[in-house]
PDB file of C-alpha atoms in Angstrom:
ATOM      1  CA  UNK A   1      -6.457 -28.263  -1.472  1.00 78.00           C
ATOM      2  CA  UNK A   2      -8.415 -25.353  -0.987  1.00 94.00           C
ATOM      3  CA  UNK A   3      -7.839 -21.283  -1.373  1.00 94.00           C
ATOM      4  CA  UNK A   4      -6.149 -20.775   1.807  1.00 94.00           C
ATOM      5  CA  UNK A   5      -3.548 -23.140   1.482  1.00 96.00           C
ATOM      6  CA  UNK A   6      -2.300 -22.014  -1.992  1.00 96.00           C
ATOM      7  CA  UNK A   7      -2.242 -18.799  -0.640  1.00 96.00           C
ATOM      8  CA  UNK A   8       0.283 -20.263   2.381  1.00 96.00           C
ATOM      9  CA  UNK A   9       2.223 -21.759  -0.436  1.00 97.00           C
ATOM     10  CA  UNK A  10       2.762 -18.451  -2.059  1.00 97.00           C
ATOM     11  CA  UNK A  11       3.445 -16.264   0.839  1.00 96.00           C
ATOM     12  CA  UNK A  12       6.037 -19.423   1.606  1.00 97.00           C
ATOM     13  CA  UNK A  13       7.478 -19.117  -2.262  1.00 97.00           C
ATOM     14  CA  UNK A  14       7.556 -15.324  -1.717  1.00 95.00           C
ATOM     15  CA  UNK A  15       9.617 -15.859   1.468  1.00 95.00           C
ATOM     16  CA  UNK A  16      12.131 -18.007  -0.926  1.00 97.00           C
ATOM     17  CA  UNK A  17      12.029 -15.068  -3.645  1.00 95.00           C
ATOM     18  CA  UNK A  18      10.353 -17.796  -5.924  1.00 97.00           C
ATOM     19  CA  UNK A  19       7.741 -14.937  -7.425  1.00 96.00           C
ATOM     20  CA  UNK A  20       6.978 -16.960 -10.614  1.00 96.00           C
ATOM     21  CA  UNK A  21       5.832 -20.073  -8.369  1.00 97.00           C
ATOM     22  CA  UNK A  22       4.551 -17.699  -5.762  1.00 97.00           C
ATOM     23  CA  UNK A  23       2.351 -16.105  -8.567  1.00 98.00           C
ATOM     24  CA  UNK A  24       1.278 -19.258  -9.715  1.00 98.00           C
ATOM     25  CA  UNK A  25      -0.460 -20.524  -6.127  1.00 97.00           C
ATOM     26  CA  UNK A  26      -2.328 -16.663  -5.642  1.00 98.00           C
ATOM     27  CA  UNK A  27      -3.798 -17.434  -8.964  1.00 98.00           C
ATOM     28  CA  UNK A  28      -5.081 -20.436  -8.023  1.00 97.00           C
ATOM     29  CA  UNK A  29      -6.352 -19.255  -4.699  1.00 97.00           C
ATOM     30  CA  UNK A  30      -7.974 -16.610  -6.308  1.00 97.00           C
ATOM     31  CA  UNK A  31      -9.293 -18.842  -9.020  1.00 97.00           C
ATOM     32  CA  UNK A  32     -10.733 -21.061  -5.992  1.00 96.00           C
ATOM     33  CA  UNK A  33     -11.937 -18.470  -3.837  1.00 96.00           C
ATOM     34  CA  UNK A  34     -12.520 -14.905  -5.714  1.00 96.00           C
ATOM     35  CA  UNK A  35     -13.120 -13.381  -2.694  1.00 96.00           C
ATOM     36  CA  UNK A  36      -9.209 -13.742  -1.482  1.00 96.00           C
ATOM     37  CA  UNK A  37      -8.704 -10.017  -1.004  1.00 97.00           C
ATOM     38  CA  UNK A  38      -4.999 -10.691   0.079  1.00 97.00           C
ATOM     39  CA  UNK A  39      -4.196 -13.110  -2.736  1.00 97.00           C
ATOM     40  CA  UNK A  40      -5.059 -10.386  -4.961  1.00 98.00           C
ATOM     41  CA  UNK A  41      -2.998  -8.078  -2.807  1.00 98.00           C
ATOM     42  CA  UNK A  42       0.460 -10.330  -3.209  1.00 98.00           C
ATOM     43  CA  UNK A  43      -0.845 -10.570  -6.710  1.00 98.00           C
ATOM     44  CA  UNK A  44      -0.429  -6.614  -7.061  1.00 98.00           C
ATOM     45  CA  UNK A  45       2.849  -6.856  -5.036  1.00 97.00           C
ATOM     46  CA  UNK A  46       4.178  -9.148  -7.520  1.00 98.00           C
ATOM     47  CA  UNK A  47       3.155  -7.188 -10.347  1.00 98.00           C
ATOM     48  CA  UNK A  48       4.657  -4.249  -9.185  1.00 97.00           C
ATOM     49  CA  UNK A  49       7.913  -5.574  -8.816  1.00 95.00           C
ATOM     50  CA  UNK A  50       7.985  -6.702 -12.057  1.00 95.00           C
ATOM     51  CA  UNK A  51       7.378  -2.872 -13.121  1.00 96.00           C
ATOM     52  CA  UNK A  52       3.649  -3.692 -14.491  1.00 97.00           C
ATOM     53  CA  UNK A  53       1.857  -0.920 -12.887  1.00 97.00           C
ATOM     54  CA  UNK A  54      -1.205  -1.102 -14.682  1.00 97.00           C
ATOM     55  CA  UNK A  55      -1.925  -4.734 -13.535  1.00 98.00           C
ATOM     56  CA  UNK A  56      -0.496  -3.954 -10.163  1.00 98.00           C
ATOM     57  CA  UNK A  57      -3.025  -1.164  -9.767  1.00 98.00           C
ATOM     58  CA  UNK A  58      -5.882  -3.897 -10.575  1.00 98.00           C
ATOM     59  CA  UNK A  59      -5.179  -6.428  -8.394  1.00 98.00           C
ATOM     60  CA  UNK A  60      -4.595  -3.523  -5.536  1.00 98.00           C
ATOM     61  CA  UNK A  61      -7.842  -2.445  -6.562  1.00 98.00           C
ATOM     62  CA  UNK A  62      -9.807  -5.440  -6.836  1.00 98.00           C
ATOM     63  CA  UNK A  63      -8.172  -6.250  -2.857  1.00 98.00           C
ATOM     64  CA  UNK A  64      -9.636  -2.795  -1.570  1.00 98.00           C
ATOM     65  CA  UNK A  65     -13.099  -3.608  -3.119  1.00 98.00           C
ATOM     66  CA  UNK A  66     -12.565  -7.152  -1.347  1.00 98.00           C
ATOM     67  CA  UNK A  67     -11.543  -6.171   1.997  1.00 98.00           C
ATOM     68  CA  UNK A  68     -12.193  -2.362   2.335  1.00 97.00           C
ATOM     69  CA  UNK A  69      -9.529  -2.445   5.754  1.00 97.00           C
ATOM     70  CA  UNK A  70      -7.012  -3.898   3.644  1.00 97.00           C
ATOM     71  CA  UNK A  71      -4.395  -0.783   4.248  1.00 97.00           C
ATOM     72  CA  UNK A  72      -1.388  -2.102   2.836  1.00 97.00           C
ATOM     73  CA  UNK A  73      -3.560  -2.696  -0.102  1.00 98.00           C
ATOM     74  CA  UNK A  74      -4.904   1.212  -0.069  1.00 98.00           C
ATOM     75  CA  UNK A  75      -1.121   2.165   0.734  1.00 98.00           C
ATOM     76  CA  UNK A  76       0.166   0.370  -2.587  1.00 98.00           C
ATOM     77  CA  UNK A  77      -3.071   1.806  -4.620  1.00 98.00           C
ATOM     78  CA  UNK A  78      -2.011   5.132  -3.320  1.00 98.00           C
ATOM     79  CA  UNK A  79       1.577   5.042  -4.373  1.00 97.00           C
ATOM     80  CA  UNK A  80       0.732   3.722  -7.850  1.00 98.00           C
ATOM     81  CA  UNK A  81      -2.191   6.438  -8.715  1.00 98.00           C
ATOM     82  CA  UNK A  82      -0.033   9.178  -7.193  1.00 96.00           C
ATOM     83  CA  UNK A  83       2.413   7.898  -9.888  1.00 95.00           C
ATOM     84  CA  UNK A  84      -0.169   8.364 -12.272  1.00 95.00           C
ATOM     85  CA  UNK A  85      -1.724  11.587 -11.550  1.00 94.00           C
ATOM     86  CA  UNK A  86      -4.231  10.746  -9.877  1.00 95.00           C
ATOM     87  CA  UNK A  87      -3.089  13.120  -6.874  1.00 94.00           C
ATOM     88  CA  UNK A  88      -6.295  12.963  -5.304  1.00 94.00           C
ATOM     89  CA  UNK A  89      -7.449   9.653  -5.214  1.00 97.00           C
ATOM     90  CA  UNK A  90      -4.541   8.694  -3.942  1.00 97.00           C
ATOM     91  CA  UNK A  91      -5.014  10.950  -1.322  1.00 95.00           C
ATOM     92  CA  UNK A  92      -7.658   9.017  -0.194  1.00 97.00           C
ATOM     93  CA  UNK A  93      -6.255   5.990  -0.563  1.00 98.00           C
ATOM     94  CA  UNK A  94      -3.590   6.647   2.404  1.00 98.00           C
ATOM     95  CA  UNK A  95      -6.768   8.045   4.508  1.00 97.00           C
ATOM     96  CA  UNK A  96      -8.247   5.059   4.589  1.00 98.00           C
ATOM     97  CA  UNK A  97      -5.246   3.076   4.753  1.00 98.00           C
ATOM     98  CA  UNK A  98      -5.231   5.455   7.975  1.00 97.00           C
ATOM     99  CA  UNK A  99      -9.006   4.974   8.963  1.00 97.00           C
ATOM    100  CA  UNK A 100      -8.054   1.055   9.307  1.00 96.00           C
ATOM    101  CA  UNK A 101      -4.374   1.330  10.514  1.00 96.00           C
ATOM    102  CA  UNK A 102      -3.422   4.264  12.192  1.00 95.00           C
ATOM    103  CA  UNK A 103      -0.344   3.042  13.011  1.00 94.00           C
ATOM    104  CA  UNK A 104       0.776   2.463   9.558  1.00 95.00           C
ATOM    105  CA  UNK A 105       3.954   4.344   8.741  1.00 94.00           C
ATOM    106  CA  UNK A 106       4.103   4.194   4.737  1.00 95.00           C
ATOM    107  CA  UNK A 107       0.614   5.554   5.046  1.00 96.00           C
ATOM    108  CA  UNK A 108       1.827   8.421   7.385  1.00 96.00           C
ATOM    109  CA  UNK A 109       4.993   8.330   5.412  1.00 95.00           C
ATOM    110  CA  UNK A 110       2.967   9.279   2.071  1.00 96.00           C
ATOM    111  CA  UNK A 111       0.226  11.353   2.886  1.00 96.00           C
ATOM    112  CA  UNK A 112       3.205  13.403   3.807  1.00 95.00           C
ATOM    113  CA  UNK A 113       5.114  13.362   1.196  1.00 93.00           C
ATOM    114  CA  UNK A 114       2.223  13.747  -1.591  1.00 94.00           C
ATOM    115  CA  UNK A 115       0.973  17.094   1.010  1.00 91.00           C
ATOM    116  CA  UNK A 116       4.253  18.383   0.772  1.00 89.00           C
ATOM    117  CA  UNK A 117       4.529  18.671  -2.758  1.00 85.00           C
ATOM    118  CA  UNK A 118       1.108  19.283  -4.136  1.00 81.00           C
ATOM    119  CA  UNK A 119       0.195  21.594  -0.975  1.00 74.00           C
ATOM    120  CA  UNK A 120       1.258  25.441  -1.442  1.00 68.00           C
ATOM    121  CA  UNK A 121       2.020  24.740   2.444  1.00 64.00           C
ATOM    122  CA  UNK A 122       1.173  28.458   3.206  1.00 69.00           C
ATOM    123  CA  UNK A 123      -0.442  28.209   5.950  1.00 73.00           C
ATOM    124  CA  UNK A 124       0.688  27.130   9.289  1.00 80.00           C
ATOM    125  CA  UNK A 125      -1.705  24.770   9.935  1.00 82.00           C
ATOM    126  CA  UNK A 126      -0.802  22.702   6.804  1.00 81.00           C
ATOM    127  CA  UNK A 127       2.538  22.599   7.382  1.00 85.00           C
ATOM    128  CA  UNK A 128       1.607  21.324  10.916  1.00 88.00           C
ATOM    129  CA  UNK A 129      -0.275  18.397   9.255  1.00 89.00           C
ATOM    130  CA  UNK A 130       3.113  17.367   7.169  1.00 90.00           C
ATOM    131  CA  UNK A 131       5.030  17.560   9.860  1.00 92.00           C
ATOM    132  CA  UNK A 132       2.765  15.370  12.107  1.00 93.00           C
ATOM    133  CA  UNK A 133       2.272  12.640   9.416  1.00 94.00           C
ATOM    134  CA  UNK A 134       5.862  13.182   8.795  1.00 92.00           C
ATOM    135  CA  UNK A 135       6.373  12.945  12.941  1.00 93.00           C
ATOM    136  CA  UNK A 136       3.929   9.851  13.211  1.00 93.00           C
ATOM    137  CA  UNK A 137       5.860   7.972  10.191  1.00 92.00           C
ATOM    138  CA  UNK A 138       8.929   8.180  12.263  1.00 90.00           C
ATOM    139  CA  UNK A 139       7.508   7.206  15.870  1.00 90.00           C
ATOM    140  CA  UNK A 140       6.376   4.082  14.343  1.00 90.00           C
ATOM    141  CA  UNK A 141       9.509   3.674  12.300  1.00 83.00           C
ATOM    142  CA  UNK A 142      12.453   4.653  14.418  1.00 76.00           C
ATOM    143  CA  UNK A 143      15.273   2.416  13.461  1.00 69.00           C
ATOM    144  CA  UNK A 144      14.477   2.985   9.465  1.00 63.00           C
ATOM    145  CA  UNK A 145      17.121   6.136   8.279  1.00 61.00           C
ATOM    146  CA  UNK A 146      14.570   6.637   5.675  1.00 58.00           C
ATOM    147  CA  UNK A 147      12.427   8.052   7.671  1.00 55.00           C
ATOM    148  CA  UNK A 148      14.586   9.870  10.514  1.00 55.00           C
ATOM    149  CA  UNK A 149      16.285  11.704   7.388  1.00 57.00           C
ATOM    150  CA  UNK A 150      13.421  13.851   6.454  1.00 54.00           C
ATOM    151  CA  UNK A 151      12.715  14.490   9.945  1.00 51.00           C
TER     152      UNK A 151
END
């Protein structure tokens, strides 16, 4: 048994909703391989749904400082520090997620959405830049209403 195959058997248990099991096998993988940057990424998935932010923002963390293309894990990061304040840094977080993945929509979706509200949106060239990321997020994402409803 080696990291990669407890980390099957979790994304498998995650598949079946079993998060307690599913938690148990990223543990292990990362306990077998500390260098498992998406172990640590379900691991911060996990954690978020259970509503611990805190140790959801970790194991996002410790993924990005794994795997530095990891955008879903940049994406997450980003949603949780925007939820914290941390307006800025999150920022960041969904241009890189960008840099790696330019056709991720939550990234799009977000950068957005954080613009939009902490921007004074002014001038015309920043409201461009919403409406593109705003535009892009819904290109890649046609058949989701959330996103065709702030279009």
């Amino acid at each position: 048994i080696n990291a990669e195959y407890m980390g099957n058997m979790g994304m498998l248990l995650m598949g079946k909703k079993d998060t307690r099991n599913a938690e148990a096998m990223f543990r292990e993988a990362v306990l077998l391989d500390p260098r498992l940057a998406d172990a640590f990424y379900q691991l911060g998935v996990i954690s978020e749904k259970r509503g611990d932010d805190s140790q959801a923002t970790k194991e996002f963390r410790s993924a990005v400082e794994l795997d530095k293309k990891h955008d879903m894990a940049h994406v997450r990061l980003g949603f949780l520090l925007e939820e914290q304040g941390s307006k800025d840094t999150a920022e960041r977080h969904y241009q890189l997620a960008l840099e790696h993945n330019e056709g991720n929509a939550m990234a799009h979706f977000n950068l957005a959405y954080l613009l939009e509200r902490t921007s004074e949106l002014k001038d015309r060239k920043a409201k461009q830049l919403v409406e593109d990321h705003y535009r892009r997020a819904l290109e890649l994402n046609k058949s989701d209403p959330m996103y065709s409803a702030l279009i």
